[in-house]
PDB file of C-alpha atoms and ligand atoms in Angstrom:
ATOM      1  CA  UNK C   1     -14.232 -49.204  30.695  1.00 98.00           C
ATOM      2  CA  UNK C   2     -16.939 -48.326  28.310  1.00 98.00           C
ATOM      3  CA  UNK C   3     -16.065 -45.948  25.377  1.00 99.00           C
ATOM      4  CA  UNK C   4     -19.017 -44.707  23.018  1.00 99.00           C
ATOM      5  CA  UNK C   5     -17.449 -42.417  20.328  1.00 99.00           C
ATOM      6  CA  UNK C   6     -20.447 -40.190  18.371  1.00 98.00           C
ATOM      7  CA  UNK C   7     -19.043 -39.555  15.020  1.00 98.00           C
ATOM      8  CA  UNK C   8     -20.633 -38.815  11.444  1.00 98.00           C
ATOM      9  CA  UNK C   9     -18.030 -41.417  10.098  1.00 98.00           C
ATOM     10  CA  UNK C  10     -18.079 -44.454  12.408  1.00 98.00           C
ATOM     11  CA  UNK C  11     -16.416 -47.106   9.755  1.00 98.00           C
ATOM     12  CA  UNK C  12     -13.111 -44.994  10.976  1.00 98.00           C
ATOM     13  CA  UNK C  13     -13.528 -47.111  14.455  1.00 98.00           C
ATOM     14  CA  UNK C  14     -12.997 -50.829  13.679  1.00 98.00           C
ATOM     15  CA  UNK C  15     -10.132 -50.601  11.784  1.00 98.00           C
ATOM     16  CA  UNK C  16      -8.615 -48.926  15.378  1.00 98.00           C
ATOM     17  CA  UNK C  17      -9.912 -51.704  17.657  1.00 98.00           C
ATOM     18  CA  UNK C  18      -9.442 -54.813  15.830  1.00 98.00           C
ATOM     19  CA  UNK C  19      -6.087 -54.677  15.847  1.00 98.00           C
ATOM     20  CA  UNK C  20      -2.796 -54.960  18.353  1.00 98.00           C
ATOM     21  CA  UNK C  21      -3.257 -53.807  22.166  1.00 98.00           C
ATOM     22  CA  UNK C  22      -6.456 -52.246  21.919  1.00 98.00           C
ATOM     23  CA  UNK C  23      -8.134 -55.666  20.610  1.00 98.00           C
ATOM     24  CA  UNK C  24      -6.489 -57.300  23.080  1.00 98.00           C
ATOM     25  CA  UNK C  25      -8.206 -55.126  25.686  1.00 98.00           C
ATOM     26  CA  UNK C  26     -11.807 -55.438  24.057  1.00 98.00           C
ATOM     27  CA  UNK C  27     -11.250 -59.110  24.012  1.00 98.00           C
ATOM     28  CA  UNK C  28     -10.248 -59.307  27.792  1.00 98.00           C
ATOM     29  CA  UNK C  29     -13.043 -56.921  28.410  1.00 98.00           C
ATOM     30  CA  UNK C  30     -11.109 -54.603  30.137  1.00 98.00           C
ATOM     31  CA  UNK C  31     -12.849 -51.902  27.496  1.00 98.00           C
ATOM     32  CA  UNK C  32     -16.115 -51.812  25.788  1.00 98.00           C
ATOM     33  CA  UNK C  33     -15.907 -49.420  22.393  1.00 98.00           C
ATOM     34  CA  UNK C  34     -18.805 -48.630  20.155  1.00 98.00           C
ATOM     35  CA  UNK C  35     -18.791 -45.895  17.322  1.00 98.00           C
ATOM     36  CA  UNK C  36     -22.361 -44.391  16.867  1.00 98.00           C
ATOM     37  CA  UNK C  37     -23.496 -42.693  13.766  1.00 98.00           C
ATOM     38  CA  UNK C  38     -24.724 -38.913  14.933  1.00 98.00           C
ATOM     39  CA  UNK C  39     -27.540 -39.506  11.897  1.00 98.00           C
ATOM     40  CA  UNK C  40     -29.084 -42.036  13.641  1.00 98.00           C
ATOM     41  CA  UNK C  41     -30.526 -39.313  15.343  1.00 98.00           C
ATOM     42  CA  UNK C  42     -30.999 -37.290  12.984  1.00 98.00           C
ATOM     43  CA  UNK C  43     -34.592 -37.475  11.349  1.00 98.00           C
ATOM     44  CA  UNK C  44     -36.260 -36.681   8.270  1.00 97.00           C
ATOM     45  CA  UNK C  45     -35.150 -38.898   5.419  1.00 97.00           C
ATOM     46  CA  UNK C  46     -31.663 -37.363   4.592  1.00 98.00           C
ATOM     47  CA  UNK C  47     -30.964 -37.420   8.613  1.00 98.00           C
ATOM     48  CA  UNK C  48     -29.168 -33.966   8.144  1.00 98.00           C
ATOM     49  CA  UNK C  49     -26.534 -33.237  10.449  1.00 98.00           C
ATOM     50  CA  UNK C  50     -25.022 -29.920   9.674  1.00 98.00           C
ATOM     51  CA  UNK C  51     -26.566 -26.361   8.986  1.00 98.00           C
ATOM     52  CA  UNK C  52     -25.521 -22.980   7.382  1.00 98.00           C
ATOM     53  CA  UNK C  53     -23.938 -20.935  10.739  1.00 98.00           C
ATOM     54  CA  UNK C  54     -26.189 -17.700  11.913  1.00 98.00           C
ATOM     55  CA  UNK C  55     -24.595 -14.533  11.084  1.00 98.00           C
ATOM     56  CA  UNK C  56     -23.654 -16.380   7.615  1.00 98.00           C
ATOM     57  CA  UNK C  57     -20.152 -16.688   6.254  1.00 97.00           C
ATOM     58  CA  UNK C  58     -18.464 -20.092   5.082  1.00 96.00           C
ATOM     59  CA  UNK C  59     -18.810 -23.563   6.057  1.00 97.00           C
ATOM     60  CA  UNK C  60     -21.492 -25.770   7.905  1.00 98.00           C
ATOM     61  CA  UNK C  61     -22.131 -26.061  12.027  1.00 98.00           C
ATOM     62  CA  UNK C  62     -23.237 -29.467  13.203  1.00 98.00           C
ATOM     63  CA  UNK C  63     -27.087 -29.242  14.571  1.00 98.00           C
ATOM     64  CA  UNK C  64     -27.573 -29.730  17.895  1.00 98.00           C
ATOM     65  CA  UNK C  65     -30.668 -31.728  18.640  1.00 98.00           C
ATOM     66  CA  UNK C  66     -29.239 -34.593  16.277  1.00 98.00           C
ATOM     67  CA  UNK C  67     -25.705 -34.351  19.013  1.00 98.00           C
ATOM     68  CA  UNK C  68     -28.344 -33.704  21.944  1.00 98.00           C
ATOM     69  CA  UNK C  69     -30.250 -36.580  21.423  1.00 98.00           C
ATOM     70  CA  UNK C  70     -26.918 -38.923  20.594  1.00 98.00           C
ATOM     71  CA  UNK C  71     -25.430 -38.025  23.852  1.00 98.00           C
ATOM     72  CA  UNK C  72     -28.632 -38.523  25.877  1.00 98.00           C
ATOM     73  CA  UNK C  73     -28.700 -42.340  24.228  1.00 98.00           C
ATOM     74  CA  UNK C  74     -25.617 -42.367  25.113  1.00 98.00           C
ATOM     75  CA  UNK C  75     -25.654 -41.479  28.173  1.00 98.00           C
ATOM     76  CA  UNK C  76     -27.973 -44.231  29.046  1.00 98.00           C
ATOM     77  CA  UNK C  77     -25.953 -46.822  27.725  1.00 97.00           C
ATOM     78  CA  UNK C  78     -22.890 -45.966  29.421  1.00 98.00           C
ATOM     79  CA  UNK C  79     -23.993 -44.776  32.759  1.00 97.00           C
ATOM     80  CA  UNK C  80     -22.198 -42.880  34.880  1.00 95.00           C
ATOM     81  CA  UNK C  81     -19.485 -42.245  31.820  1.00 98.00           C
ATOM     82  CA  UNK C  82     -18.000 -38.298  31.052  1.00 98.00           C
ATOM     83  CA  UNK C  83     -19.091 -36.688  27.453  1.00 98.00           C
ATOM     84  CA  UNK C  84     -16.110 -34.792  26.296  1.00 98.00           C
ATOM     85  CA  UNK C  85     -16.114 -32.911  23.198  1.00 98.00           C
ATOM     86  CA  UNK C  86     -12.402 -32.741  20.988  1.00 98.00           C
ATOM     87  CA  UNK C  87     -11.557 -29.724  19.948  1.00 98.00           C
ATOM     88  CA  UNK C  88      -8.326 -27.680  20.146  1.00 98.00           C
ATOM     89  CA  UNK C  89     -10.189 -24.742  22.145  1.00 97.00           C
ATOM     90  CA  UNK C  90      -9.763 -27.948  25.501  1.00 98.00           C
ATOM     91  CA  UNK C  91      -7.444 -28.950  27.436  1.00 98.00           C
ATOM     92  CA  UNK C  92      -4.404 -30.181  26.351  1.00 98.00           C
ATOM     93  CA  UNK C  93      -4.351 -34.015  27.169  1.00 98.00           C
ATOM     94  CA  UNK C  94      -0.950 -35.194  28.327  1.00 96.00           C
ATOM     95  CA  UNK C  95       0.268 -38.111  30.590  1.00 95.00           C
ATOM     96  CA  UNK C  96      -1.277 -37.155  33.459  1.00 95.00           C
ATOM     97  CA  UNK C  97      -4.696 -36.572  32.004  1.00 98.00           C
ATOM     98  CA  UNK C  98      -4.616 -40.088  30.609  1.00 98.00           C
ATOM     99  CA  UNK C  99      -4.092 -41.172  34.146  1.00 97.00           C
ATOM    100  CA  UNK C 100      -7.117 -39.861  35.811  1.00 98.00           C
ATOM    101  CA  UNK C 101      -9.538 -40.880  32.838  1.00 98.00           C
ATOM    102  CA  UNK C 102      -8.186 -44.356  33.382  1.00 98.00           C
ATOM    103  CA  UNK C 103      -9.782 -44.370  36.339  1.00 98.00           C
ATOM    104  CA  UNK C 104     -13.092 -43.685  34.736  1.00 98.00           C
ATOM    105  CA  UNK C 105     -16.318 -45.970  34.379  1.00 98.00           C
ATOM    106  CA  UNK C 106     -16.506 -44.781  30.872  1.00 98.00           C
ATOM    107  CA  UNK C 107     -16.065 -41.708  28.143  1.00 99.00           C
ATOM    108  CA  UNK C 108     -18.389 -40.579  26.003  1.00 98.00           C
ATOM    109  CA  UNK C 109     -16.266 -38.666  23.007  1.00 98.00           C
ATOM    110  CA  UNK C 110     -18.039 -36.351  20.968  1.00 98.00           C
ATOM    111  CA  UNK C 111     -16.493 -36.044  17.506  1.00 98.00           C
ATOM    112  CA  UNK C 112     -17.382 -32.598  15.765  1.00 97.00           C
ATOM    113  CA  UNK C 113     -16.683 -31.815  12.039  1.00 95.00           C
ATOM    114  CA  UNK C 114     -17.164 -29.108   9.549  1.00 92.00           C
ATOM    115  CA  UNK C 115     -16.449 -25.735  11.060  1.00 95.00           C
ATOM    116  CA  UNK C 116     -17.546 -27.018  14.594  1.00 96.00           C
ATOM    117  CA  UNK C 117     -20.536 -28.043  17.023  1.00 97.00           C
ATOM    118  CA  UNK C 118     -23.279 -25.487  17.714  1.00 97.00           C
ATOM    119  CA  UNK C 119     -22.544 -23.563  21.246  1.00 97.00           C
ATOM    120  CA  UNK C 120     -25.773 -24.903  22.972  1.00 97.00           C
ATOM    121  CA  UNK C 121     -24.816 -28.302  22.974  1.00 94.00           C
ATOM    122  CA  UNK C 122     -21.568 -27.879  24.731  1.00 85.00           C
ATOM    123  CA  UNK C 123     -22.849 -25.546  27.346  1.00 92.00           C
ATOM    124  CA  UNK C 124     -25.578 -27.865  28.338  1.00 91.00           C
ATOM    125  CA  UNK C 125     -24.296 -31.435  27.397  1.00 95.00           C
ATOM    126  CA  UNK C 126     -20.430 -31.567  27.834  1.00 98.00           C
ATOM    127  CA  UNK C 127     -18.139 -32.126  31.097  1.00 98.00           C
ATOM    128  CA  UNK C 128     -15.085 -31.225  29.735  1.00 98.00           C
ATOM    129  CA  UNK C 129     -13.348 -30.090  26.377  1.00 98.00           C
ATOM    130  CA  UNK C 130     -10.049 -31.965  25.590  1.00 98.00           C
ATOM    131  CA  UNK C 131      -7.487 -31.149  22.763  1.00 98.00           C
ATOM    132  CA  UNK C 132      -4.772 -33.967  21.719  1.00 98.00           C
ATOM    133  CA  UNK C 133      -2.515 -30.552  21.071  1.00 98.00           C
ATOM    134  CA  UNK C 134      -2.069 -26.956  19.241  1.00 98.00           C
ATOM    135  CA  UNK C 135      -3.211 -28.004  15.827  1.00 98.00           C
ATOM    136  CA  UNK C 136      -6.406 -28.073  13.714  1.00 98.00           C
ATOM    137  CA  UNK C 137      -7.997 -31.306  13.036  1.00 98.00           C
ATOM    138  CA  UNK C 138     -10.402 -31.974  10.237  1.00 98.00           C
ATOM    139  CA  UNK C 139     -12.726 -33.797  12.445  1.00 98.00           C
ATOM    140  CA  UNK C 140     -12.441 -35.256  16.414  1.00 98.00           C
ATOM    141  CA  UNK C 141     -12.340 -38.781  15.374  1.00 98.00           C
ATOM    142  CA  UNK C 142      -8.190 -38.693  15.147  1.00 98.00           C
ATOM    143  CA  UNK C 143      -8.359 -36.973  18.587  1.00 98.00           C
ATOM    144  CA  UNK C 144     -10.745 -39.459  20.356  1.00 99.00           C
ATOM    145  CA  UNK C 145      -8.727 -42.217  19.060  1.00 99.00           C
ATOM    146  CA  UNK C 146      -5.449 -40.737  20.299  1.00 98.00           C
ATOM    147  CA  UNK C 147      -6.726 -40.596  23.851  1.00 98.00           C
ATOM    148  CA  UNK C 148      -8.754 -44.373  23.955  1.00 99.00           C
ATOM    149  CA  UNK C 149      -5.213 -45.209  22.976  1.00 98.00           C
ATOM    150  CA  UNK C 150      -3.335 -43.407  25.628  1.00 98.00           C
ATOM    151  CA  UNK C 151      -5.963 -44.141  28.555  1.00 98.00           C
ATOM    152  CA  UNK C 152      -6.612 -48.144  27.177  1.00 98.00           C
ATOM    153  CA  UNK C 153      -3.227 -49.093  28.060  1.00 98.00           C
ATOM    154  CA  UNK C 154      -3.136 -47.215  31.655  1.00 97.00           C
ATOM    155  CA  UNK C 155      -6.020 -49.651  32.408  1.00 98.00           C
ATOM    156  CA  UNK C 156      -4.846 -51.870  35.020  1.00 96.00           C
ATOM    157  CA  UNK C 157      -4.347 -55.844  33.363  1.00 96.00           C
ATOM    158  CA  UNK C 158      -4.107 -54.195  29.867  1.00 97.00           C
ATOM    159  CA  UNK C 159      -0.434 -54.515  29.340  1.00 96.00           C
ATOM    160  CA  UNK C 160       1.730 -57.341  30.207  1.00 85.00           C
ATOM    161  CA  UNK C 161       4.779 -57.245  32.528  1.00 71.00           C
ATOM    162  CA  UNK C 162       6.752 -57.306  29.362  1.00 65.00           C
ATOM    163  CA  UNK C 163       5.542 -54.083  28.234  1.00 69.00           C
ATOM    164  CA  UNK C 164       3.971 -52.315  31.406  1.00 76.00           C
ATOM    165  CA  UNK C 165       3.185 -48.721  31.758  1.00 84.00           C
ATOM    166  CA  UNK C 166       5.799 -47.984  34.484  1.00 78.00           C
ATOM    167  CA  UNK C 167       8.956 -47.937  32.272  1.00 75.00           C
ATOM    168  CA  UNK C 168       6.908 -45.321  29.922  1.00 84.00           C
ATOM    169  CA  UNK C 169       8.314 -42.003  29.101  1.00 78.00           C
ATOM    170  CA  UNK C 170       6.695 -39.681  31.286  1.00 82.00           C
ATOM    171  CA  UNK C 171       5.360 -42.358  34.493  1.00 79.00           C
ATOM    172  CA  UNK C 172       8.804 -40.846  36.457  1.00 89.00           C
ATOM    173  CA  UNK C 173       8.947 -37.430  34.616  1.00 91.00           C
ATOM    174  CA  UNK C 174      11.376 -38.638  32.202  1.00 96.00           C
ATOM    175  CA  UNK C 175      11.703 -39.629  28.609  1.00 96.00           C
ATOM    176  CA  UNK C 176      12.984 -43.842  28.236  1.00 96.00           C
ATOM    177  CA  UNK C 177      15.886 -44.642  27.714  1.00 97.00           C
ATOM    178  CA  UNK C 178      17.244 -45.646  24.658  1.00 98.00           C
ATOM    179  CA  UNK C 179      16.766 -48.927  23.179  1.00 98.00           C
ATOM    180  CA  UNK C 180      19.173 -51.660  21.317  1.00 98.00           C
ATOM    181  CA  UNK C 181      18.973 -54.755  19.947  1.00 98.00           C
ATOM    182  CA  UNK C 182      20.450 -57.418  17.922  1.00 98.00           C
ATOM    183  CA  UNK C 183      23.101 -56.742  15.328  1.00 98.00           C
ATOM    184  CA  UNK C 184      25.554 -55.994  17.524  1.00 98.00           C
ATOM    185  CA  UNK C 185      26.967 -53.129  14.956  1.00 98.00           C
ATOM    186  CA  UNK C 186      24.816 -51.501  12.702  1.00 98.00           C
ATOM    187  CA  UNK C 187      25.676 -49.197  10.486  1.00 98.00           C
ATOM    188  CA  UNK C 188      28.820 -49.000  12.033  1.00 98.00           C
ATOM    189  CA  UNK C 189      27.535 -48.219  15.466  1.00 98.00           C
ATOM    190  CA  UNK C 190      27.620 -50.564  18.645  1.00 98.00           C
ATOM    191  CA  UNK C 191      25.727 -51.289  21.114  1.00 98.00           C
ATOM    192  CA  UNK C 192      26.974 -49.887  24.417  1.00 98.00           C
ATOM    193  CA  UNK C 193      29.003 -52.548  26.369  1.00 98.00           C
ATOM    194  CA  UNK C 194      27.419 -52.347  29.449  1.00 98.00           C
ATOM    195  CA  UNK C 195      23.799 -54.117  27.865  1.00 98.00           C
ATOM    196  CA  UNK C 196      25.362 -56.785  26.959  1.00 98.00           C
ATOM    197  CA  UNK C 197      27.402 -57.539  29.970  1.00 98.00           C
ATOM    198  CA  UNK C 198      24.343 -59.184  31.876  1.00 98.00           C
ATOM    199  CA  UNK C 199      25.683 -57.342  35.171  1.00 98.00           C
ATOM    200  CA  UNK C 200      21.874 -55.956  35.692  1.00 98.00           C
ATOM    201  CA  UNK C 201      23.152 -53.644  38.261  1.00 98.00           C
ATOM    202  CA  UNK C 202      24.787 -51.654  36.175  1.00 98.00           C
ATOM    203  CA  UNK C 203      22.770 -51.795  33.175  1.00 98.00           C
ATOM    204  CA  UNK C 204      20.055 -50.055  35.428  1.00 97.00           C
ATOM    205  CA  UNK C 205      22.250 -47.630  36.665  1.00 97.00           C
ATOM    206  CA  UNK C 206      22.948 -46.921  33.226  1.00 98.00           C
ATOM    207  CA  UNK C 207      19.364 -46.891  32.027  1.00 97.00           C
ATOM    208  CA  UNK C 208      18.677 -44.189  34.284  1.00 97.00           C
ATOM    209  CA  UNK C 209      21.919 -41.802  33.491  1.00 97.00           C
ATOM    210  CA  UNK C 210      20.939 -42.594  29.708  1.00 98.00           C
ATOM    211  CA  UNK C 211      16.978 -40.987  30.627  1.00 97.00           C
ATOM    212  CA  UNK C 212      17.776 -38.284  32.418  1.00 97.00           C
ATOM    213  CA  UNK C 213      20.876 -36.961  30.249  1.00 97.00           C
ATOM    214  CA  UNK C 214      18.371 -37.572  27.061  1.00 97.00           C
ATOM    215  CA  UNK C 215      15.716 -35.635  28.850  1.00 97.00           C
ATOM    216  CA  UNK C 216      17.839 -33.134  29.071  1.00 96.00           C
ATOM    217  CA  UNK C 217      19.339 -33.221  25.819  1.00 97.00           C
ATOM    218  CA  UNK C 218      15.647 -33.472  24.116  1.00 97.00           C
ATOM    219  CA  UNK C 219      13.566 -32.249  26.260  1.00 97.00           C
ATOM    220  CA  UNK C 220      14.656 -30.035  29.467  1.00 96.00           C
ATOM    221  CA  UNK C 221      11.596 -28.132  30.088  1.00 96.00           C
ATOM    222  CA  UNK C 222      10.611 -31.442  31.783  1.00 95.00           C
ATOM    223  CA  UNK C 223      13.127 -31.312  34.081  1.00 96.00           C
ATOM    224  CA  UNK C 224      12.188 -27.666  35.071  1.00 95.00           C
ATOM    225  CA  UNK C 225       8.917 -29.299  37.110  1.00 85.00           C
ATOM    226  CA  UNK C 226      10.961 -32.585  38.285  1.00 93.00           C
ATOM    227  CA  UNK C 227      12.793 -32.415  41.930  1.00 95.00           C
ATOM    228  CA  UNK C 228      15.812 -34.427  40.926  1.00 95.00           C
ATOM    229  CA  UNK C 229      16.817 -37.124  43.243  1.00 94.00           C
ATOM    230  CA  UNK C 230      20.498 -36.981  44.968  1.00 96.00           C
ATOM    231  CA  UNK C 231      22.033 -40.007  42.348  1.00 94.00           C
ATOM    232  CA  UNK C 232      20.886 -37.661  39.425  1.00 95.00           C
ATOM    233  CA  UNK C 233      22.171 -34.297  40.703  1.00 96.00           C
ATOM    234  CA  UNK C 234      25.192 -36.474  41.077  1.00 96.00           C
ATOM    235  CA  UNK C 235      25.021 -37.682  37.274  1.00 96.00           C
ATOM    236  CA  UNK C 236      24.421 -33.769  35.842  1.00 96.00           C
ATOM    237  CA  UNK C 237      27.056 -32.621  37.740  1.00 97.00           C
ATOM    238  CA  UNK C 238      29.163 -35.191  35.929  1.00 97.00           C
ATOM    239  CA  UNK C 239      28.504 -34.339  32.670  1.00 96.00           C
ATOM    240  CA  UNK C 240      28.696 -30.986  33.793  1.00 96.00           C
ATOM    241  CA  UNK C 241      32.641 -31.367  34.712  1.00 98.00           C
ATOM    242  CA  UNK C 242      32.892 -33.323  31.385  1.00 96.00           C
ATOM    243  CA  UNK C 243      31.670 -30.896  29.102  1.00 96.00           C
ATOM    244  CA  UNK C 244      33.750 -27.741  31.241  1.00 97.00           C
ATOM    245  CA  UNK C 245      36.442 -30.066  30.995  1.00 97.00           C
ATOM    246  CA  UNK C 246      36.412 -30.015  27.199  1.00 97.00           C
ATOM    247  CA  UNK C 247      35.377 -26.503  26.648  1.00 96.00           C
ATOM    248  CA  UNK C 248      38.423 -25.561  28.528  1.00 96.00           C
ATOM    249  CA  UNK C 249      40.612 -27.439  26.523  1.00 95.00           C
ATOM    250  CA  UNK C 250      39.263 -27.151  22.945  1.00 94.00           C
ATOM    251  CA  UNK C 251      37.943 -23.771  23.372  1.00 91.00           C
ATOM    252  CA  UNK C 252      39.235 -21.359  20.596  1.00 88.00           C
ATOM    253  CA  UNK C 253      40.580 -19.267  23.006  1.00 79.00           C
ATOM    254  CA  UNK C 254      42.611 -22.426  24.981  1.00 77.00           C
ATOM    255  CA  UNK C 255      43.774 -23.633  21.642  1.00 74.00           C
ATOM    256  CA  UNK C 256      45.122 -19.832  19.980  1.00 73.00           C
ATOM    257  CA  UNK C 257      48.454 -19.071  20.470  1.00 66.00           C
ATOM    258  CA  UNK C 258      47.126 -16.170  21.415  1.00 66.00           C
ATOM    259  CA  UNK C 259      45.132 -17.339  24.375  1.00 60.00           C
ATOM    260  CA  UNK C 260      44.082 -16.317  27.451  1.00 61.00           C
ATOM    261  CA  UNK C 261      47.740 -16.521  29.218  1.00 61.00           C
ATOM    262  CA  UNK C 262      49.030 -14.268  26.916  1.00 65.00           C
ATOM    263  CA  UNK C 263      50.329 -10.301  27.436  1.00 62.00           C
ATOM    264  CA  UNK C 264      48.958  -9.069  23.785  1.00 61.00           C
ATOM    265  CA  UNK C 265      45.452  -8.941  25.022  1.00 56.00           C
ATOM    266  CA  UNK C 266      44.018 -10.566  22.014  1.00 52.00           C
ATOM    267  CA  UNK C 267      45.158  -7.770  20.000  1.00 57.00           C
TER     268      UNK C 267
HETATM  269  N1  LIG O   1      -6.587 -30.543  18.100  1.00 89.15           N
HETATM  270  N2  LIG O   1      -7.692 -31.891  19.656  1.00 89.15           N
HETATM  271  C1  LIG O   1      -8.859 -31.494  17.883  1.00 89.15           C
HETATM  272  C2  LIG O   1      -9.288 -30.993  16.589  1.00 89.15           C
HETATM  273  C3  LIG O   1     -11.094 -30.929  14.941  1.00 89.15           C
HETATM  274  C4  LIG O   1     -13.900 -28.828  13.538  1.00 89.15           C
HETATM  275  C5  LIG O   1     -14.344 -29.205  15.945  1.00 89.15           C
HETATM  276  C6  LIG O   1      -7.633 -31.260  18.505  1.00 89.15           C
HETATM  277  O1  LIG O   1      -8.858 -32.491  19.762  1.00 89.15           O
HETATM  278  N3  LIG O   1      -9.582 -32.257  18.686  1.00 89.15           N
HETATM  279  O2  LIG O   1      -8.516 -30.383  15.875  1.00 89.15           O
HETATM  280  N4  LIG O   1     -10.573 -31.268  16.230  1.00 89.15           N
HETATM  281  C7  LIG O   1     -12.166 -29.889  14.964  1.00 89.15           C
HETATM  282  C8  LIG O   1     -12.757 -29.810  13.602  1.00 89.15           C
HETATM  283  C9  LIG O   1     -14.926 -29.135  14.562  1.00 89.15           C
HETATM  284  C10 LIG O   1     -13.219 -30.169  16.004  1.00 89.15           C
END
């Protein structure tokens, strides 16, 4: 998969692919990045990017023929790849998202700055705005990175067995389940005696309780959107007799003197 990033600042690129994963992936080929400099483009000899915004007030607006004429390069050099502009007025990328770009030939990012790109360019030049989430940015290189990440590893061949994309958080509509490993105790706490009695069975069985019950815990909007299947009704319900179980017996009103059975009526 071929990604071409347009940025003012492309010395913020390297540093992201030369290391862990991602360079794995550009040295199996399974993606091809480049970071272009938006001045290239630019012409005149101080290859000015950015201009005062009509209507005045503060800040600069990048110029579009400069981002025009990138994308069109671009565009040529990664055939048949999707320009998307980051910018927290897109869609907000999530799992799902990462899945279908992964499927992609390639992704074109373009990276705004200053108070944003000018209007023209994204109606005429952009498939889609995407937004990495609810917050302001000072530029779209973070965001492009954040979503080469997230879509690299989805790539089939990327990750190993050891660390493949099924077990994620999110690939079943749950969070993971919680990881351990050696001391034994630490800080007091051990590690729960089921991991490290090799019965794989039941350490999978336990896995899953241990996902959904922290999806719940964390996160239970997730589970709003998630049929649940009949082994993890079973496991809610469960915990759902547990915790009853203990309310009913530690409850302030089980434990007064003056509880529930009595004739004062609490008063
Ligand atoms: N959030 N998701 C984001 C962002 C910075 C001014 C337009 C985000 O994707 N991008 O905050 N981008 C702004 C900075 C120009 C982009």
């Amino acid at each position: 998969m071929q990604f071409v990033v347009l940025t003012i600042f492309p010395e913020m690129f390297p540093p992201f692919w030369e290391h862990g994963i991602i360079r794995r992936a550009v040295e199996a080929r399974k993606i091809v990045p480049s970071a272009v400099n938006i001045r290239e483009y630019a012409p005149g000899r101080h290859h000015v990017t950015d201009d005062r915004p009509y209507g005045g007030g503060c800040g600069m607006v990048m110029k579009p023929e400069p981002l025009a004429a990138a994308i069109q390069a671009a565009r040529r050099a990664a055939p048949g790849a999707k320009t998307v502009l980051m910018s927290p007025q897109g869609r907000v990328f999530d799992q799902t998202m990462a899945r279908e770009l992964a499927r992609l030939d390639g992704l074109i990012f373009v990276c705004g700055r200053y108070e944003g790109v000018d209007e023209r360019v994204c109606h005429d030049d952009i498939d889609a705005e995407l937004s990495i989430g609810d917050f302001v940015l000072t530029g779209g290189e973070l965001a492009a990175m954040v979503i080469i990440d997230a879509v690299t590893r989805l790539i089939p061949g990327v990750l190993g067995g050891e660390d493949s994309a099924e077990k994620d958080s999110f690939e079943n509509g749950l969070l993971e389940h919680a990881h351990f490993t050696r001391p034994e105790t630490f800080h007091g706490m051990r590690v729960p005696e089921v991991l490290l009695s090799g019965h794989h069975g039941r350490i999978e069985a336990w896995r899953r309780e241990n996902a959904l019950i922290r999806t719940f815990l964390k996160r239970p909007e997730l589970l709003k959107e998630r049929p649940l299947a009949d082994d993890e009704a079973a496991v809610l319900k469960r915990w759902r007799r547990d915790i009853e179980r203990i309310i009913q017996t530690q409850s302030a009103d089980a434990q007064s003197l003056d509880g529930p059975g009595s004739l004062s009526g609490g008063q």
